Structure formats: C-alpha cells, structure tokens
Coordinates of C-alpha atoms in Angstrom, one line a residue:
Chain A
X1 CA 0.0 0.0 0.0
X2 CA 1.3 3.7 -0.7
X3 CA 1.6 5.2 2.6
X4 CA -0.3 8.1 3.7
X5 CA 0.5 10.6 6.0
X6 CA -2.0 10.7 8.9
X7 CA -1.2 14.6 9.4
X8 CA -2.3 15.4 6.1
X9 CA -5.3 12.8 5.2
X10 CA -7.0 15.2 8.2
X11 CA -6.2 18.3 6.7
X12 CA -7.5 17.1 3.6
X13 CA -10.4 15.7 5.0
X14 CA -11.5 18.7 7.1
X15 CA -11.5 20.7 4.0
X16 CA -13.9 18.7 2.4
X17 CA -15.6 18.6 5.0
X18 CA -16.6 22.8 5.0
X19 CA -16.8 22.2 1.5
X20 CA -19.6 19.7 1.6
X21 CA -20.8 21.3 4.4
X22 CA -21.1 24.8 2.3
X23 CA -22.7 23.1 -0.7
X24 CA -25.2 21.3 1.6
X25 CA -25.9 24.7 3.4
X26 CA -26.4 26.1 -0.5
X27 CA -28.7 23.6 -1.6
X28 CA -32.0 24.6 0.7
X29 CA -34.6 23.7 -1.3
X30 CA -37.1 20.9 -1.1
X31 CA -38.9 19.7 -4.0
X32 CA -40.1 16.5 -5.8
X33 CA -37.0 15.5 -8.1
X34 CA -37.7 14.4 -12.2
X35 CA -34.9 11.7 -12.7
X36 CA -33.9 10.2 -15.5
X37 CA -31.7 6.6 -15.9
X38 CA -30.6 6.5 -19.4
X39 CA -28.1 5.1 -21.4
X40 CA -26.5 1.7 -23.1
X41 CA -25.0 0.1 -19.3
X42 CA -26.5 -2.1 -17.1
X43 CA -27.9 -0.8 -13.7
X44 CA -31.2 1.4 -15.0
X45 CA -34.2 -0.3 -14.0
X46 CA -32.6 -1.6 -10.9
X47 CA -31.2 1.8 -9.6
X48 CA -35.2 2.9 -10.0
X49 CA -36.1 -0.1 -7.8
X50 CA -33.6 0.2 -5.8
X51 CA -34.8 4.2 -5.0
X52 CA -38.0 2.5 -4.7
X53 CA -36.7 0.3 -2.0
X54 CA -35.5 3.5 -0.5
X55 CA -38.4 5.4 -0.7
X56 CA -40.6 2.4 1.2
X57 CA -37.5 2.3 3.7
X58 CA -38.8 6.0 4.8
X59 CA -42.3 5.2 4.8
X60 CA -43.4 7.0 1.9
X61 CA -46.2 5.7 -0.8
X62 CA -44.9 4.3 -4.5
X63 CA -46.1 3.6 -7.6
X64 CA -44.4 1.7 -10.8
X65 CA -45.7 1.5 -14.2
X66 CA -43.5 -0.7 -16.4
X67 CA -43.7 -0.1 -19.6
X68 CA -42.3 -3.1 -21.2
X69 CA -42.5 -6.6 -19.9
X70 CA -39.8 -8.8 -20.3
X71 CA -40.1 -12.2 -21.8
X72 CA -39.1 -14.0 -18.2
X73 CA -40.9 -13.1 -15.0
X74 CA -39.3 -10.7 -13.5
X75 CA -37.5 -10.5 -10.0
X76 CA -38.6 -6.9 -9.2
X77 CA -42.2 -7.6 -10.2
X78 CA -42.3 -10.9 -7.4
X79 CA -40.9 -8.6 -4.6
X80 CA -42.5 -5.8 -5.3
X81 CA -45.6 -6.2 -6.1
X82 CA -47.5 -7.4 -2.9
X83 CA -45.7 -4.5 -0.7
X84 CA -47.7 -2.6 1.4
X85 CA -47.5 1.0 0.2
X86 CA -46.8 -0.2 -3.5
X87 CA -49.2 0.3 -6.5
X88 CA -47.4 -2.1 -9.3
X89 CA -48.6 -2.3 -12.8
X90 CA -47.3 -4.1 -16.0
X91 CA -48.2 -3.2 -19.1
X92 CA -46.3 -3.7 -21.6
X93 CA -46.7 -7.3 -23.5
X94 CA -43.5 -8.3 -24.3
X95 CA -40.6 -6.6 -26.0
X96 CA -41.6 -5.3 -29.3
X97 CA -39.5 -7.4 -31.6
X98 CA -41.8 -10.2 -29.8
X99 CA -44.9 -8.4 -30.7
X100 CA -44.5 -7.1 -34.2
X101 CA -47.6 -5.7 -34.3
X102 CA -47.1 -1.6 -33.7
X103 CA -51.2 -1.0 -33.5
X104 CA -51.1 -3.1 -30.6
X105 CA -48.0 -1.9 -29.1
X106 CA -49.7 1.5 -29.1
X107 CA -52.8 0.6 -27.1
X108 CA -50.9 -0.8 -24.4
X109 CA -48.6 1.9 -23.8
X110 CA -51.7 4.0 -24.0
X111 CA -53.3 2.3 -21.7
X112 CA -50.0 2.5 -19.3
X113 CA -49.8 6.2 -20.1
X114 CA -53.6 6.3 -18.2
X115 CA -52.3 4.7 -15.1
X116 CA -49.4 6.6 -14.9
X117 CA -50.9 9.7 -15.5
X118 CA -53.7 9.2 -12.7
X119 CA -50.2 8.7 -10.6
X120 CA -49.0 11.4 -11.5
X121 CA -52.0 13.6 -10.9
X122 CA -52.3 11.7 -7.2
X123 CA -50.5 13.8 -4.1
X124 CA -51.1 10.2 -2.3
X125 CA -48.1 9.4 -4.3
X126 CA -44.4 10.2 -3.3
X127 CA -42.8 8.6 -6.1
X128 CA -43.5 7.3 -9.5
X129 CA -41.3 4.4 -11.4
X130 CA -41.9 4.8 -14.7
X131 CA -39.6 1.9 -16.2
X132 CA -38.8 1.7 -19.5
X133 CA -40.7 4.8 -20.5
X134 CA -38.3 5.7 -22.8
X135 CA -38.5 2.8 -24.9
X136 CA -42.1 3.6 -25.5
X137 CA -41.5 7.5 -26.3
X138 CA -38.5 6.3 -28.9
X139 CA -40.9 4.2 -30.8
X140 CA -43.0 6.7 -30.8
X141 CA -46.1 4.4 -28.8
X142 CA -47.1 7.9 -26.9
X143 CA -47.0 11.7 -27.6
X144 CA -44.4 13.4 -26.0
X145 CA -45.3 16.7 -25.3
X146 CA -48.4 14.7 -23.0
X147 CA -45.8 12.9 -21.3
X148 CA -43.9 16.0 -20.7
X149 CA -46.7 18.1 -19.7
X150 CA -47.8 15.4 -17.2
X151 CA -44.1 15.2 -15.4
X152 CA -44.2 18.9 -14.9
X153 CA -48.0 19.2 -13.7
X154 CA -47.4 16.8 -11.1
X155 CA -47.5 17.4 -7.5
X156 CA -44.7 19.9 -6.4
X157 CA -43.5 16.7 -3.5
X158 CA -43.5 14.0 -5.6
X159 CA -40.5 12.3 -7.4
X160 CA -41.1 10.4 -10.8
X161 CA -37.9 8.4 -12.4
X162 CA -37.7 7.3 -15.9
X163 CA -35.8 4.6 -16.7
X164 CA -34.6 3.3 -20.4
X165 CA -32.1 3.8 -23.2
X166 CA -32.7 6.8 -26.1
X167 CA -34.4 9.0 -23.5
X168 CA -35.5 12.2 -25.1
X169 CA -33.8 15.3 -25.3
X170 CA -36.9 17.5 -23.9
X171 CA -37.2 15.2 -21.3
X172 CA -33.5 15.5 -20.3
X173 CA -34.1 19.0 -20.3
X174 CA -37.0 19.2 -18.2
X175 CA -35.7 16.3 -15.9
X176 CA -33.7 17.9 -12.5
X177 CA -31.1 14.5 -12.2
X178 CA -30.0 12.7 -15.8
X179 CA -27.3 10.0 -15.1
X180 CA -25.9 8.6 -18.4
X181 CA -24.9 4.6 -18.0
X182 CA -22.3 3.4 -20.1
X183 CA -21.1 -0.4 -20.7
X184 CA -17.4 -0.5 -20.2
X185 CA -17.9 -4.5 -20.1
X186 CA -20.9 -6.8 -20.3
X187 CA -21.0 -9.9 -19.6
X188 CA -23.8 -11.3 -21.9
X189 CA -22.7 -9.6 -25.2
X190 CA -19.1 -9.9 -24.1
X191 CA -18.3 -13.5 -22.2
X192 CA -21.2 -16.2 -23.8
X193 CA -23.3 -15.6 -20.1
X194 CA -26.6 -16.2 -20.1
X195 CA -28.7 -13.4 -18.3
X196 CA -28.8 -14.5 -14.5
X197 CA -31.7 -14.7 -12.4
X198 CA -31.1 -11.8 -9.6
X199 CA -28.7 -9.7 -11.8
X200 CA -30.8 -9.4 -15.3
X201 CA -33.8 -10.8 -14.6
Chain B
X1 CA -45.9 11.6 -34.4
X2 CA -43.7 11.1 -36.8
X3 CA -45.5 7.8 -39.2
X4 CA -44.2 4.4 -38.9
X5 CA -44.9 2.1 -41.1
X6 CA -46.4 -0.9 -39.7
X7 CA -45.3 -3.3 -42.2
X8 CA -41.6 -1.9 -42.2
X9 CA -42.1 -1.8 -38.4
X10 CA -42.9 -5.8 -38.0
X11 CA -39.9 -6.6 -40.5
X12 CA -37.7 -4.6 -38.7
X13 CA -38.7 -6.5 -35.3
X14 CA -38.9 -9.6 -36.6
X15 CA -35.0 -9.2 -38.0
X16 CA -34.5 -7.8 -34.3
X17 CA -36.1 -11.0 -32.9
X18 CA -33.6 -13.3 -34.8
X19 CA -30.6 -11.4 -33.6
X20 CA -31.7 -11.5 -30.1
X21 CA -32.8 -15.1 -30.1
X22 CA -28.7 -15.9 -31.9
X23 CA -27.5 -14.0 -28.9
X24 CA -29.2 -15.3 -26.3
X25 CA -28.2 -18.8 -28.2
X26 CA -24.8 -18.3 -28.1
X27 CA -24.8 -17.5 -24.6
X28 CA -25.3 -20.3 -22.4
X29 CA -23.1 -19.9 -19.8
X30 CA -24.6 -19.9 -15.9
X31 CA -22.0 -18.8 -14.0
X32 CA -21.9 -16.0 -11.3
X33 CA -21.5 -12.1 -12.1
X34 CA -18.9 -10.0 -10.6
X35 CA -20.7 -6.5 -11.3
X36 CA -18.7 -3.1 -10.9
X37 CA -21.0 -0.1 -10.7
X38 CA -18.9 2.9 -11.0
X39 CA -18.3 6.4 -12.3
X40 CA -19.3 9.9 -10.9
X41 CA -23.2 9.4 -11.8
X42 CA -26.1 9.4 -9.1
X43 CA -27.5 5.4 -9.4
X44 CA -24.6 3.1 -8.4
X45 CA -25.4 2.3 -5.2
X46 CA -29.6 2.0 -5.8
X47 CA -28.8 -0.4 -8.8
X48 CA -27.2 -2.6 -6.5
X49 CA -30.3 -2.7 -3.8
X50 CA -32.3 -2.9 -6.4
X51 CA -30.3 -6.1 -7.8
X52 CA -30.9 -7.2 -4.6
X53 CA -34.7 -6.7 -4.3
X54 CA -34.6 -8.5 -8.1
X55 CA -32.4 -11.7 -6.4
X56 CA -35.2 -11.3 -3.3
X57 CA -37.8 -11.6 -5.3
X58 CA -36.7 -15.5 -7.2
X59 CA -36.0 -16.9 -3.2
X60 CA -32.1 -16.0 -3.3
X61 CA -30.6 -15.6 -0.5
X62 CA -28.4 -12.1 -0.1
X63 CA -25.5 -10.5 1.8
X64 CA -24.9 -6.5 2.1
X65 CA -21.8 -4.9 3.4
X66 CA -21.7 -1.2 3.2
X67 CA -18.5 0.3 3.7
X68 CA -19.5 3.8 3.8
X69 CA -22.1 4.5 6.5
X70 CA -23.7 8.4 5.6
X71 CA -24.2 10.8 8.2
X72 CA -27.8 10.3 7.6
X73 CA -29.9 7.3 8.4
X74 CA -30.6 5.0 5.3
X75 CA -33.8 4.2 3.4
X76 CA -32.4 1.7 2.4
X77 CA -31.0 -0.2 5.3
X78 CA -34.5 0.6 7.3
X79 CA -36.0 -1.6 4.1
X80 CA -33.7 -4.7 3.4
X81 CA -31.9 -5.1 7.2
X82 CA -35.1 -6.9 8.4
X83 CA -36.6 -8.9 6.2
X84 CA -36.0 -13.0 5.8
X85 CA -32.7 -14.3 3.4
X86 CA -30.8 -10.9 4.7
X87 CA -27.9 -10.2 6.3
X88 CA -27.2 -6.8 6.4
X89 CA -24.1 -4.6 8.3
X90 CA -22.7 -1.6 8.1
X91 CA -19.5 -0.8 9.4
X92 CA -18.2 2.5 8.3
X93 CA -18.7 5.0 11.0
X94 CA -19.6 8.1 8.7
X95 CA -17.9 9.7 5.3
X96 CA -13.8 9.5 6.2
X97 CA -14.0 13.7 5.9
X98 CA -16.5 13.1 9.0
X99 CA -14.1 11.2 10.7
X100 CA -10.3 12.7 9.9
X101 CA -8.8 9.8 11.7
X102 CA -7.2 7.5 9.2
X103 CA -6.1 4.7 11.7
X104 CA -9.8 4.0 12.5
X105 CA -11.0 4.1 9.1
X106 CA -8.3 1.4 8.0
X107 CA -9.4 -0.9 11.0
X108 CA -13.2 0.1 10.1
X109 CA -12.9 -1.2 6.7
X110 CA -10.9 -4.1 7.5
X111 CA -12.9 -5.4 10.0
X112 CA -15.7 -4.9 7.2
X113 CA -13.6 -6.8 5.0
X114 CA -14.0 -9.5 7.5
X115 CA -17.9 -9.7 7.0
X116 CA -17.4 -9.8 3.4
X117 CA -14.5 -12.3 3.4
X118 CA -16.9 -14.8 4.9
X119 CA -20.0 -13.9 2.9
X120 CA -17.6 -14.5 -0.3
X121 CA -16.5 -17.8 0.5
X122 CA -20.2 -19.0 1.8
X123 CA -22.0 -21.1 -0.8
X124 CA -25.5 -20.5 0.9
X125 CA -25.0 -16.5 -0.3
X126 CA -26.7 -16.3 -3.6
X127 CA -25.7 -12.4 -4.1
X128 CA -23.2 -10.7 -2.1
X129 CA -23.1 -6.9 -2.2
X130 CA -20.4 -4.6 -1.3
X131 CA -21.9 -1.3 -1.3
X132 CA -19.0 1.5 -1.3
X133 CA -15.9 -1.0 -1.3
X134 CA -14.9 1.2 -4.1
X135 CA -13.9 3.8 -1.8
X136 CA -12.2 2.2 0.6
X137 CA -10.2 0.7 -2.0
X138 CA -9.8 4.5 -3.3
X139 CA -7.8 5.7 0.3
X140 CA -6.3 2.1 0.0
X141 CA -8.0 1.3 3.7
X142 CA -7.8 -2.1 2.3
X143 CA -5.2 -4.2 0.5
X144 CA -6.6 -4.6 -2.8
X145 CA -5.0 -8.2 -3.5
X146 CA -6.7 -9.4 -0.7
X147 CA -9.7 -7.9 -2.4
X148 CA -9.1 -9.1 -5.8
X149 CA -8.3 -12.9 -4.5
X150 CA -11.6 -13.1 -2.5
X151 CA -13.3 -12.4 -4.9
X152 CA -12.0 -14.7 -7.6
X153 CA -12.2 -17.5 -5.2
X154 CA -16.1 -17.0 -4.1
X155 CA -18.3 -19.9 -5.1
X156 CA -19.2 -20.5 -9.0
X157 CA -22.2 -19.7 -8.7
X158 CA -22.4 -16.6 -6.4
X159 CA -22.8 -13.2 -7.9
X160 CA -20.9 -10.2 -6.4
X161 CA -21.5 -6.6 -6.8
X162 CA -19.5 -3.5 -6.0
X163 CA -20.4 -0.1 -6.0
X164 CA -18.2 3.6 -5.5
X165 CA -16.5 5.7 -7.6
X166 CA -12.9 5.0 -8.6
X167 CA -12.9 1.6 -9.2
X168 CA -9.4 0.0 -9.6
X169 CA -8.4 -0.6 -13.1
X170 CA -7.5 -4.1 -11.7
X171 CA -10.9 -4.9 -10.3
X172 CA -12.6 -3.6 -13.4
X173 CA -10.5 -6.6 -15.7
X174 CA -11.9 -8.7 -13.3
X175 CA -15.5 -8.1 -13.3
X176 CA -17.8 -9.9 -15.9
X177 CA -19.9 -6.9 -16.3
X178 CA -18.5 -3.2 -15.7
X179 CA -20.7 0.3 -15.7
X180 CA -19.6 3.7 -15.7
X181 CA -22.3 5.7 -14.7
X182 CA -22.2 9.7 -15.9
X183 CA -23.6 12.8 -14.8
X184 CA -25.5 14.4 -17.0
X185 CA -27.8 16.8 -15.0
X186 CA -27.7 17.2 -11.1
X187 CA -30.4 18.7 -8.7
X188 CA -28.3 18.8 -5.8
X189 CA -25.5 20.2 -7.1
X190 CA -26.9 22.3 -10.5
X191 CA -30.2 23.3 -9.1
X192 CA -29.8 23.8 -4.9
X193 CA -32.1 20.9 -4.2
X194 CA -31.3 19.4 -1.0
X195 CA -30.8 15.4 -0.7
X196 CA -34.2 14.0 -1.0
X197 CA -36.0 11.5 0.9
X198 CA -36.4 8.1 -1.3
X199 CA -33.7 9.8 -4.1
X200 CA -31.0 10.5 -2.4
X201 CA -31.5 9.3 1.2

C-alpha cells in the first residue's frame, strides 16, 4: 500500500468537510426530483427499484408503471408487487421485436400512459417508477409533449424516475437529475453468459 | 408523431427478434456475475439494492456490506436489514471527511472486510453486495490483492456486486460486467435541491 501521511489525510479531509458542508448549506430547497436513468450500461431499471426500495425504507407511498414486460418473470415484479405502500402495474406485452404488431404496441402503452398519469396527478403518491418509459416514447407508442406536460404538472413533492435507453432530449431537459450509464464491459454480449436470475432478470 | 410504417415496423422487429434469439443462443453460460458499478453518476449504489430486491424476489438468499455508513440514516438499510434471506451490516462510522482519523478508518474497513470475506467464501450467499468498497479501495483502507483474490475465489455460482467511484483498473478486468455511470444533469449540485428522501437518502 502507498503510505499516507495521517497529518495530512485530516487536513484534507477537514477541508472537504466545510466544502460539503457549504454546498449542503447552499442547496435549501425541497422539492419533488424528475430523474432520468438512461443510457446503453447495465444498472437502470434496478437503480429505480432500488430508490423505490429507499423510498418504502422512509415510509413514503410508491407507484411503478412498467412499460415493457420482459419475456421472463421478472424479480422486481415478485418482490414488489405485494408490498404494502406499492401500487405495481405491468403493461407492456412483451418486447416489441416479440410483438410485431405496432397498433397493438400503441394501445398498451396507451393504456399505461392512463395509469401513470392518474399517478401522476395523485399527491397520495411520493414517487412514481416509470420503467422503460423511454423505450415507449422512442418508438413513438405515446406523444411526448403529454408525457412531458404530465411530469411537470405533477404534484410539487412527488419524485417520478424514468428509466430506459434513447431518453428524449426534452425530457433531459426538463428532468432535475440525468445520469448517463455506459457499458465499459458486459458480460452477456461480451463472455457467452446467459442473463442470471437476480442480476438481469 | 412522426409515421411508422407498420409493415416496415414488424420486419424490422422480426429481423430484431432473430438477432436477439442468436444472442441469447450463443450465450449459455450460468456462471456468477462480478458486477462493478462505477463512475461519478447518481445510481450506483440503488442499482445494486435494487439487484438485490430482483435476487429477493426468485428466493435467493443475499449478503450486504456497506462500507461507507452516511451521516444520515438510510432508506435503504430501514428496508432490506429486516426482512428474511438478509444479512445486512454496516460498518463504516460516517464519510472519512466526518471522521479525519485514518487509523480508524483502515481498522473500520478491514474489520468490514472480515464480513465480506466470509460472505464470499459461503456457498448458501446467492448475491453478495459490497456497497462503497470502491472507496475504501480508493484511500487504500484495504489491500486490494486481498480484495481481488476473494473475490475470484467466491463460489461458481455466487454473484458479487461493488459499487463507488474509482474503481481500480485491476478490479474492473476482473468483473464480468463493468458500468460507468455519468452525470449528466444534477439537482443537488446544479439546481440547490437538498438530498431527497427516497432519491437521495
């Protein structure tokens, strides 16, 4: 191990210390928080469900709309959905490739659009999951600009997160947090491993 | 809405289809995934819990050690400490600017090392995760051979995930699956919005 010197790993540490303490001190405000997960890596839907995890941790009320089913049963979905405090729906039908059939692929995320928007509209709500929205805007399954205006009519408290590749520009520029994830390895395309239960599915 | 048409739109999925179906031919390896979820982005840590929710939900049985405790109490660790196929510590005693003592953090992460050491090398622990480690690796508070062979040696089957920013270029070879995650946007630090309950917290 490179050796540190005690004296000075204190020193350094108190002055990040007032730093964060400053910034901490700046930021004041209070207020529901638009987050979006995008990007190519692995980690998006889960980071949502694991704020979701959080979020029940404090007590507070959730929703999840997910907009695309996978083909498997899904993890999330088994310990989710019986929660107390959890209002879960699934309404996609499958990944589109699966489907081929775009009418229908509308409809459904239609139909998902309703339930999320009644979330969205409901105070009772603390935060909204919207997984895999984005997949549904890029194919074009539901109008933007009603998305959008939904997201910024909701209640001033509550915290919606939109998870999936390809999100939008207007909604990046609407949303208040936008992390970008980026594959630097993956073990499926990369290594011959099949999806595992607990990590993809 | 820009138009799509349908008939393009079902050829194009069912091409999709066939290239998915090859891939997920091709790989058929079960094996488990050492995960890295790195970078400066918010979403590193919450993927992991909510890879753990995902392992919680098909019966799998979990380990977490968190090796960065924050100054505030944990949505998170309220959630997941309690509840049945769990075993949950956390053994840092507060961000190491809190604590500007470097023997104690060194002895704090390698008696956390401890935990982990046993979880990794304890078949009946489906999913192992080492929220943080990054850090500690980071200030070197732990010997990151030590880190490295534990890790190789788990069980086949177990998958292991670590979280932080600055992950070792040596532990990032290693993993099966590596993301970076990016800032893009962010409230706290852009916009003045305090941490939030549920997002942050």
């Amino acid at each position: 191990m490179k050796k540190v010197d005690p004296q000075r790993h204190a020193e350094r540490m108190a002055i990040k210390q007032r730093i964060m303490n400053e910034r901490i001190e700046a930021a004041d405000k209070d207020q529901g928080v638009l987050l979006v997960l995008t990007g190519p890596g692995k980690g998006k839907s889960s980071s949502g469900f694991g704020m979701l995890a959080r979020a029940l941790g404090h007590g507070m009320k959730v929703g999840v709309v997910q907009f695309i089913k996978g083909a498997f049963s899904t993890g999330e979905e088994a310990f989710f959905r019986n929660l107390p405090n959890v209002e879960y729906h699934v309404m996609g039908e499958g990944y589109t490739w699966d489907t081929q059939d775009r009418e229908r692929d509308v409809q459904t995320a239609e139909a998902a659009w309703e339930v999320a928007s009644r979330m969205l509209s409901d105070p009772s709500f603390d935060m909204v999951l919207l997984d895999e929205l984005n997949i549904a805007l890029r194919y074009e399954y539901l109008n933007l600009d009603r998305v959008l205006d939904d997201l910024q009519a909701r209640p001033a408290m509550q915290h919606a997160i939109v998870t999936g590749r390809y999100a939008p520009e207007a909604l990046i520029e609407l949303a208040d947090t936008v992390t970008e994830m980026k594959v630097v390895k993956h073990a499926f395309k990369d290594q011959g491993v099949r999806a595992q239960k607990g990590v993809e599915l």
